[in-house]
Amino acid sequence: NAGVTQTPKFQVLKTGQSMTLQCAQDMNHNSMYWYRQDPGMGLRLIYYSASEGTTDKGEVPNGYNVSRLNKREFSLRLESAAPSQTSVYFCASSASGGVLNTQYFGPGTRLTVL
Amino acid sequence: GEDVEQSLFLSVREGDSSVINCTYTDSSSTYLYWYKQEPGAGLQLLTYIFSNMDMKQDQRLTVLLNKKDKHLSLRIADTQTGDSAIYFCAEGSNFGNEKLTFGTGTRLTIIP
């Protein structure tokens, strides 16, 4: 049982390049999330998917797109990377459907945009 | 919208108690969480408390909730070097709403 996995762990991009961050969970969770973490800003929600086939914008969606490929996988795409997108990106998942919404996090992807 | 605030830094001597504070604005919060992030890792759930509780104790951890003042605290007794981490509080509101709002995180440093 690997929990939530993310690839890659590290990535350096040039301004204008595109890339996709991958996330997968093996806990049969319905909900999945993408956050970015910046110093002094805490975690900010980019997009989330409450169930397979649905996605919704979070607090900071501009410059990103997502795909809920199936129940296990939720990818985050940067179409034209900008230096402001330099951050650590975390994927998370939760079972949903109950009062207690414990989210389980992946190890993160550290992205640098030059 | 919801807002969750924390101090950014806390330093504590090894063996002392650490108290990490958090304030939130959403009065409809139904559950509040504490997550721990160790260096280079993702967040892990440490503990949680339902809004109808005032206190929850779990070994060295004590969570206090003052719902009137919208204030949450995490006390770590006998702080050890392994407790060095960033601690995030988070609030969830509305039954069935899957989103959490996280605070900025408090970096706890242990002084030997």
PDB file of C-alpha atoms in Angstrom:
ATOM      1  CA  ASN A   1       0.000   0.000   0.000  1.00  0.00           C
ATOM      2  CA  ALA A   2       1.976   3.019  -1.279  1.00  0.00           C
ATOM      3  CA  GLY A   3      -0.602   5.693  -0.328  1.00  0.00           C
ATOM      4  CA  VAL A   4      -0.234   8.801  -2.494  1.00  0.00           C
ATOM      5  CA  THR A   5       2.625   8.878  -4.984  1.00  0.00           C
ATOM      6  CA  GLN A   6       3.841  11.813  -7.056  1.00  0.00           C
ATOM      7  CA  THR A   7       6.225  12.084  -9.979  1.00  0.00           C
ATOM      8  CA  PRO A   8       8.621  13.662 -10.586  1.00  0.00           C
ATOM      9  CA  LYS A   9      10.223  14.611  -7.239  1.00  0.00           C
ATOM     10  CA  PHE A  10      12.165  17.517  -8.739  1.00  0.00           C
ATOM     11  CA  GLN A  11      11.845  19.458 -11.989  1.00  0.00           C
ATOM     12  CA  VAL A  12      13.488  22.509 -13.518  1.00  0.00           C
ATOM     13  CA  LEU A  13      11.719  24.247 -16.399  1.00  0.00           C
ATOM     14  CA  LYS A  14      12.419  27.271 -18.540  1.00  0.00           C
ATOM     15  CA  THR A  15       9.785  29.972 -18.822  1.00  0.00           C
ATOM     16  CA  GLY A  16       7.199  28.960 -21.411  1.00  0.00           C
ATOM     17  CA  GLN A  17       7.803  25.225 -21.209  1.00  0.00           C
ATOM     18  CA  SER A  18       4.999  22.865 -20.339  1.00  0.00           C
ATOM     19  CA  MET A  19       4.856  19.839 -18.092  1.00  0.00           C
ATOM     20  CA  THR A  20       2.471  17.509 -16.293  1.00  0.00           C
ATOM     21  CA  LEU A  21       2.753  16.506 -12.659  1.00  0.00           C
ATOM     22  CA  GLN A  22       1.424  13.033 -11.982  1.00  0.00           C
ATOM     23  CA  CYS A  23      -0.369  11.815  -8.869  1.00  0.00           C
ATOM     24  CA  ALA A  24      -1.814   8.416  -8.007  1.00  0.00           C
ATOM     25  CA  GLN A  25      -3.435   6.947  -4.899  1.00  0.00           C
ATOM     26  CA  ASP A  26      -4.154   3.321  -4.060  1.00  0.00           C
ATOM     27  CA  MET A  27      -6.567   3.885  -1.159  1.00  0.00           C
ATOM     28  CA  ASN A  28      -9.739   3.877  -3.292  1.00  0.00           C
ATOM     29  CA  HIS A  29     -10.393   7.492  -2.302  1.00  0.00           C
ATOM     30  CA  ASN A  30     -13.047   9.521  -4.070  1.00  0.00           C
ATOM     31  CA  SER A  31     -11.542  12.981  -3.632  1.00  0.00           C
ATOM     32  CA  MET A  32      -8.173  14.253  -4.815  1.00  0.00           C
ATOM     33  CA  TYR A  33      -6.474  17.652  -4.513  1.00  0.00           C
ATOM     34  CA  TRP A  34      -3.560  19.675  -5.811  1.00  0.00           C
ATOM     35  CA  TYR A  35      -1.911  22.277  -3.550  1.00  0.00           C
ATOM     36  CA  ARG A  36       1.069  24.529  -3.852  1.00  0.00           C
ATOM     37  CA  GLN A  37       3.232  25.451  -0.881  1.00  0.00           C
ATOM     38  CA  ASP A  38       5.142  28.721  -0.788  1.00  0.00           C
ATOM     39  CA  PRO A  39       7.138  30.167   2.134  1.00  0.00           C
ATOM     40  CA  GLY A  40       4.903  32.096   4.518  1.00  0.00           C
ATOM     41  CA  MET A  41       1.802  31.271   2.465  1.00  0.00           C
ATOM     42  CA  GLY A  42       0.957  27.840   3.763  1.00  0.00           C
ATOM     43  CA  LEU A  43      -0.872  25.489   1.450  1.00  0.00           C
ATOM     44  CA  ARG A  44      -3.102  26.915  -1.229  1.00  0.00           C
ATOM     45  CA  LEU A  45      -5.581  24.778  -3.125  1.00  0.00           C
ATOM     46  CA  ILE A  46      -5.147  24.855  -6.903  1.00  0.00           C
ATOM     47  CA  TYR A  47      -7.789  22.370  -8.074  1.00  0.00           C
ATOM     48  CA  TYR A  48      -9.665  19.489  -6.585  1.00  0.00           C
ATOM     49  CA  SER A  49     -11.774  16.591  -7.747  1.00  0.00           C
ATOM     50  CA  ALA A  50     -14.584  15.501  -5.450  1.00  0.00           C
ATOM     51  CA  SER A  51     -15.189  12.338  -7.443  1.00  0.00           C
ATOM     52  CA  GLU A  52     -14.128  10.639 -10.652  1.00  0.00           C
ATOM     53  CA  GLY A  53     -15.243  12.722 -13.606  1.00  0.00           C
ATOM     54  CA  THR A  54     -15.490  16.053 -11.768  1.00  0.00           C
ATOM     55  CA  THR A  55     -12.974  18.830 -11.172  1.00  0.00           C
ATOM     56  CA  ASP A  56     -13.339  22.250  -9.553  1.00  0.00           C
ATOM     57  CA  LYS A  57     -11.183  25.313  -9.140  1.00  0.00           C
ATOM     58  CA  GLY A  58      -9.574  26.080  -5.817  1.00  0.00           C
ATOM     59  CA  GLU A  59      -8.039  29.289  -4.556  1.00  0.00           C
ATOM     60  CA  VAL A  60      -5.247  29.712  -7.167  1.00  0.00           C
ATOM     61  CA  PRO A  61      -6.222  27.920 -10.430  1.00  0.00           C
ATOM     62  CA  ASN A  62      -4.803  30.400 -12.976  1.00  0.00           C
ATOM     63  CA  GLY A  63      -2.069  28.925 -15.151  1.00  0.00           C
ATOM     64  CA  TYR A  64      -2.999  25.318 -14.367  1.00  0.00           C
ATOM     65  CA  ASN A  65      -5.219  22.581 -15.753  1.00  0.00           C
ATOM     66  CA  VAL A  66      -6.115  19.235 -14.270  1.00  0.00           C
ATOM     67  CA  SER A  67      -7.346  15.853 -15.422  1.00  0.00           C
ATOM     68  CA  ARG A  68      -9.004  13.203 -13.276  1.00  0.00           C
ATOM     69  CA  LEU A  69      -7.956  10.330 -15.482  1.00  0.00           C
ATOM     70  CA  ASN A  70      -9.686   7.668 -13.377  1.00  0.00           C
ATOM     71  CA  LYS A  71     -10.379   7.110  -9.703  1.00  0.00           C
ATOM     72  CA  ARG A  72      -6.685   6.560  -8.935  1.00  0.00           C
ATOM     73  CA  GLU A  73      -5.001   9.318 -10.927  1.00  0.00           C
ATOM     74  CA  PHE A  74      -5.177  13.124 -10.888  1.00  0.00           C
ATOM     75  CA  SER A  75      -2.697  15.102 -12.979  1.00  0.00           C
ATOM     76  CA  LEU A  76      -1.766  18.786 -12.933  1.00  0.00           C
ATOM     77  CA  ARG A  77      -0.595  20.484 -16.110  1.00  0.00           C
ATOM     78  CA  LEU A  78       1.313  23.722 -16.564  1.00  0.00           C
ATOM     79  CA  GLU A  79       0.812  24.775 -20.178  1.00  0.00           C
ATOM     80  CA  SER A  80       3.292  27.679 -20.198  1.00  0.00           C
ATOM     81  CA  ALA A  81       5.372  27.780 -17.049  1.00  0.00           C
ATOM     82  CA  ALA A  82       6.171  31.113 -15.381  1.00  0.00           C
ATOM     83  CA  PRO A  83       8.696  31.926 -12.611  1.00  0.00           C
ATOM     84  CA  SER A  84       5.737  32.660 -10.296  1.00  0.00           C
ATOM     85  CA  GLN A  85       4.907  28.955 -10.490  1.00  0.00           C
ATOM     86  CA  THR A  86       8.158  28.020  -8.758  1.00  0.00           C
ATOM     87  CA  SER A  87       6.857  26.146  -5.731  1.00  0.00           C
ATOM     88  CA  VAL A  88       6.457  22.798  -4.044  1.00  0.00           C
ATOM     89  CA  TYR A  89       3.369  20.974  -5.294  1.00  0.00           C
ATOM     90  CA  PHE A  90       1.479  18.468  -3.182  1.00  0.00           C
ATOM     91  CA  CYS A  91      -1.193  16.040  -4.203  1.00  0.00           C
ATOM     92  CA  ALA A  92      -3.611  14.708  -1.588  1.00  0.00           C
ATOM     93  CA  SER A  93      -6.590  12.389  -1.438  1.00  0.00           C
ATOM     94  CA  SER A  94      -9.447  11.725   0.955  1.00  0.00           C
ATOM     95  CA  ALA A  95     -12.212   9.180   1.314  1.00  0.00           C
ATOM     96  CA  SER A  96     -14.980  11.830   1.492  1.00  0.00           C
ATOM     97  CA  GLY A  97     -18.591  11.120   2.270  1.00  0.00           C
ATOM     98  CA  GLY A  98     -18.238  11.608   5.998  1.00  0.00           C
ATOM     99  CA  VAL A  99     -17.790  14.329   8.578  1.00  0.00           C
ATOM    100  CA  LEU A 100     -14.106  13.623   9.074  1.00  0.00           C
ATOM    101  CA  ASN A 101     -12.203  14.578   5.961  1.00  0.00           C
ATOM    102  CA  THR A 102      -8.684  13.369   6.600  1.00  0.00           C
ATOM    103  CA  GLN A 103      -6.475  14.171   3.662  1.00  0.00           C
ATOM    104  CA  TYR A 104      -3.438  12.005   2.865  1.00  0.00           C
ATOM    105  CA  PHE A 105      -0.542  13.731   1.175  1.00  0.00           C
ATOM    106  CA  GLY A 106       2.093  12.690  -1.326  1.00  0.00           C
ATOM    107  CA  PRO A 107       5.786  13.557  -0.832  1.00  0.00           C
ATOM    108  CA  GLY A 108       5.644  16.598  -3.110  1.00  0.00           C
ATOM    109  CA  THR A 109       7.230  17.834  -6.352  1.00  0.00           C
ATOM    110  CA  ARG A 110       9.729  20.673  -6.109  1.00  0.00           C
ATOM    111  CA  LEU A 111       9.408  22.764  -9.286  1.00  0.00           C
ATOM    112  CA  THR A 112      11.737  25.572 -10.320  1.00  0.00           C
ATOM    113  CA  VAL A 113      10.905  27.773 -13.306  1.00  0.00           C
ATOM    114  CA  LEU A 114      13.826  29.814 -14.623  1.00  0.00           C
TER     115      LEU A 114
ATOM    116  CA  GLY B   1     -13.945  33.281   2.666  1.00  0.00           C
ATOM    117  CA  GLU B   2     -12.340  31.191   5.368  1.00  0.00           C
ATOM    118  CA  ASP B   3      -9.076  32.357   6.880  1.00  0.00           C
ATOM    119  CA  VAL B   4      -6.726  30.460   9.178  1.00  0.00           C
ATOM    120  CA  GLU B   5      -3.789  32.198  10.847  1.00  0.00           C
ATOM    121  CA  GLN B   6      -0.717  30.968  12.699  1.00  0.00           C
ATOM    122  CA  SER B   7       2.581  32.397  13.872  1.00  0.00           C
ATOM    123  CA  LEU B   8       5.391  31.481  11.504  1.00  0.00           C
ATOM    124  CA  PHE B   9       8.062  30.454  14.025  1.00  0.00           C
ATOM    125  CA  LEU B  10       8.382  28.962  17.520  1.00  0.00           C
ATOM    126  CA  SER B  11      11.545  27.938  19.392  1.00  0.00           C
ATOM    127  CA  VAL B  12      11.391  25.703  22.450  1.00  0.00           C
ATOM    128  CA  ARG B  13      14.001  24.065  24.662  1.00  0.00           C
ATOM    129  CA  GLU B  14      14.173  20.289  24.586  1.00  0.00           C
ATOM    130  CA  GLY B  15      12.062  18.850  27.381  1.00  0.00           C
ATOM    131  CA  ASP B  16       9.805  21.907  27.669  1.00  0.00           C
ATOM    132  CA  SER B  17       6.228  22.084  26.397  1.00  0.00           C
ATOM    133  CA  SER B  18       5.475  23.614  23.009  1.00  0.00           C
ATOM    134  CA  VAL B  19       2.234  25.468  22.398  1.00  0.00           C
ATOM    135  CA  ILE B  20       1.282  26.243  18.817  1.00  0.00           C
ATOM    136  CA  ASN B  21      -1.673  28.562  18.301  1.00  0.00           C
ATOM    137  CA  CYS B  22      -4.140  28.999  15.464  1.00  0.00           C
ATOM    138  CA  THR B  23      -7.113  31.265  14.850  1.00  0.00           C
ATOM    139  CA  TYR B  24      -9.801  30.764  12.264  1.00  0.00           C
ATOM    140  CA  THR B  25     -12.696  32.850  11.014  1.00  0.00           C
ATOM    141  CA  ASP B  26     -15.309  30.392   9.775  1.00  0.00           C
ATOM    142  CA  SER B  27     -17.875  29.926  12.535  1.00  0.00           C
ATOM    143  CA  SER B  28     -19.388  26.958  10.713  1.00  0.00           C
ATOM    144  CA  SER B  29     -16.212  24.895  11.065  1.00  0.00           C
ATOM    145  CA  THR B  30     -17.208  21.413  12.062  1.00  0.00           C
ATOM    146  CA  TYR B  31     -13.776  19.843  12.476  1.00  0.00           C
ATOM    147  CA  LEU B  32     -10.241  21.155  12.934  1.00  0.00           C
ATOM    148  CA  TYR B  33      -6.996  19.373  12.229  1.00  0.00           C
ATOM    149  CA  TRP B  34      -3.319  19.532  13.058  1.00  0.00           C
ATOM    150  CA  TYR B  35      -0.886  18.297  10.417  1.00  0.00           C
ATOM    151  CA  LYS B  36       2.876  17.843  10.761  1.00  0.00           C
ATOM    152  CA  GLN B  37       5.364  18.325   7.920  1.00  0.00           C
ATOM    153  CA  GLU B  38       8.889  17.027   8.403  1.00  0.00           C
ATOM    154  CA  PRO B  39      11.692  18.362   6.178  1.00  0.00           C
ATOM    155  CA  GLY B  40      11.352  17.284   2.557  1.00  0.00           C
ATOM    156  CA  ALA B  41       8.125  15.385   3.167  1.00  0.00           C
ATOM    157  CA  GLY B  42       4.408  15.786   2.699  1.00  0.00           C
ATOM    158  CA  LEU B  43       1.942  16.578   5.459  1.00  0.00           C
ATOM    159  CA  GLN B  44       0.815  13.891   7.885  1.00  0.00           C
ATOM    160  CA  LEU B  45      -2.263  14.077  10.064  1.00  0.00           C
ATOM    161  CA  LEU B  46      -1.294  14.479  13.705  1.00  0.00           C
ATOM    162  CA  THR B  47      -4.666  14.837  15.383  1.00  0.00           C
ATOM    163  CA  TYR B  48      -8.097  16.387  14.944  1.00  0.00           C
ATOM    164  CA  ILE B  49     -10.947  17.710  17.065  1.00  0.00           C
ATOM    165  CA  PHE B  50     -14.642  18.081  16.430  1.00  0.00           C
ATOM    166  CA  SER B  51     -16.127  21.510  17.003  1.00  0.00           C
ATOM    167  CA  ASN B  52     -18.395  20.238  19.801  1.00  0.00           C
ATOM    168  CA  MET B  53     -15.331  19.316  21.891  1.00  0.00           C
ATOM    169  CA  ASP B  54     -13.223  21.591  24.092  1.00  0.00           C
ATOM    170  CA  MET B  55     -10.217  19.372  24.519  1.00  0.00           C
ATOM    171  CA  LYS B  56      -8.650  16.230  23.157  1.00  0.00           C
ATOM    172  CA  GLN B  57      -5.619  14.459  24.563  1.00  0.00           C
ATOM    173  CA  ASP B  58      -3.515  11.890  22.765  1.00  0.00           C
ATOM    174  CA  GLN B  59      -0.306  10.846  24.563  1.00  0.00           C
ATOM    175  CA  ARG B  60       1.987  13.931  24.500  1.00  0.00           C
ATOM    176  CA  LEU B  61      -0.468  15.966  22.425  1.00  0.00           C
ATOM    177  CA  THR B  62      -3.260  18.123  23.837  1.00  0.00           C
ATOM    178  CA  VAL B  63      -5.607  20.045  21.577  1.00  0.00           C
ATOM    179  CA  LEU B  64      -7.659  22.882  23.059  1.00  0.00           C
ATOM    180  CA  LEU B  65     -10.532  24.510  21.204  1.00  0.00           C
ATOM    181  CA  ASN B  66     -12.159  27.791  22.206  1.00  0.00           C
ATOM    182  CA  LYS B  67     -15.053  27.982  19.804  1.00  0.00           C
ATOM    183  CA  LYS B  68     -16.245  31.354  21.074  1.00  0.00           C
ATOM    184  CA  ASP B  69     -12.890  32.970  20.258  1.00  0.00           C
ATOM    185  CA  LYS B  70     -12.263  30.679  17.247  1.00  0.00           C
ATOM    186  CA  HIS B  71      -8.919  29.721  18.742  1.00  0.00           C
ATOM    187  CA  LEU B  72      -7.215  26.349  18.471  1.00  0.00           C
ATOM    188  CA  SER B  73      -3.988  25.286  20.148  1.00  0.00           C
ATOM    189  CA  LEU B  74      -1.708  22.273  20.062  1.00  0.00           C
ATOM    190  CA  ARG B  75       0.407  21.509  23.114  1.00  0.00           C
ATOM    191  CA  ILE B  76       3.294  19.073  22.816  1.00  0.00           C
ATOM    192  CA  ALA B  77       4.552  17.910  26.208  1.00  0.00           C
ATOM    193  CA  ASP B  78       8.236  17.052  26.774  1.00  0.00           C
ATOM    194  CA  THR B  79       9.277  18.340  23.358  1.00  0.00           C
ATOM    195  CA  GLN B  80      11.926  16.215  21.636  1.00  0.00           C
ATOM    196  CA  THR B  81      14.264  16.883  18.706  1.00  0.00           C
ATOM    197  CA  GLY B  82      12.048  14.640  16.580  1.00  0.00           C
ATOM    198  CA  ASP B  83       9.242  17.160  17.026  1.00  0.00           C
ATOM    199  CA  SER B  84      11.116  19.676  14.853  1.00  0.00           C
ATOM    200  CA  ALA B  85       8.779  20.272  11.919  1.00  0.00           C
ATOM    201  CA  ILE B  86       6.237  22.650  10.457  1.00  0.00           C
ATOM    202  CA  TYR B  87       2.797  22.325  12.039  1.00  0.00           C
ATOM    203  CA  PHE B  88      -0.312  23.292  10.091  1.00  0.00           C
ATOM    204  CA  CYS B  89      -3.766  23.774  11.454  1.00  0.00           C
ATOM    205  CA  ALA B  90      -6.656  23.292   9.051  1.00  0.00           C
ATOM    206  CA  GLU B  91     -10.375  23.730   9.253  1.00  0.00           C
ATOM    207  CA  GLY B  92     -13.170  21.992   7.417  1.00  0.00           C
ATOM    208  CA  SER B  93     -16.707  23.272   7.287  1.00  0.00           C
ATOM    209  CA  ASN B  94     -20.003  22.009   6.003  1.00  0.00           C
ATOM    210  CA  PHE B  95     -20.833  18.365   6.078  1.00  0.00           C
ATOM    211  CA  GLY B  96     -19.864  16.842   2.769  1.00  0.00           C
ATOM    212  CA  ASN B  97     -17.699  19.779   1.669  1.00  0.00           C
ATOM    213  CA  GLU B  98     -14.395  18.125   0.989  1.00  0.00           C
ATOM    214  CA  LYS B  99     -12.145  21.179   1.054  1.00  0.00           C
ATOM    215  CA  LEU B 100      -9.879  22.121   3.934  1.00  0.00           C
ATOM    216  CA  THR B 101      -8.434  25.563   4.578  1.00  0.00           C
ATOM    217  CA  PHE B 102      -4.865  25.452   5.877  1.00  0.00           C
ATOM    218  CA  GLY B 103      -2.986  27.968   7.958  1.00  0.00           C
ATOM    219  CA  THR B 104       0.449  29.277   7.020  1.00  0.00           C
ATOM    220  CA  GLY B 105       2.216  26.720   9.206  1.00  0.00           C
ATOM    221  CA  THR B 106       4.384  27.208  12.320  1.00  0.00           C
ATOM    222  CA  ARG B 107       7.997  26.092  12.120  1.00  0.00           C
ATOM    223  CA  LEU B 108       8.938  24.539  15.476  1.00  0.00           C
ATOM    224  CA  THR B 109      12.645  24.585  16.301  1.00  0.00           C
ATOM    225  CA  ILE B 110      13.991  22.645  19.282  1.00  0.00           C
ATOM    226  CA  ILE B 111      16.891  24.164  21.214  1.00  0.00           C
ATOM    227  CA  PRO B 112      19.151  21.491  22.780  1.00  0.00           C
TER     228      PRO B 112
END
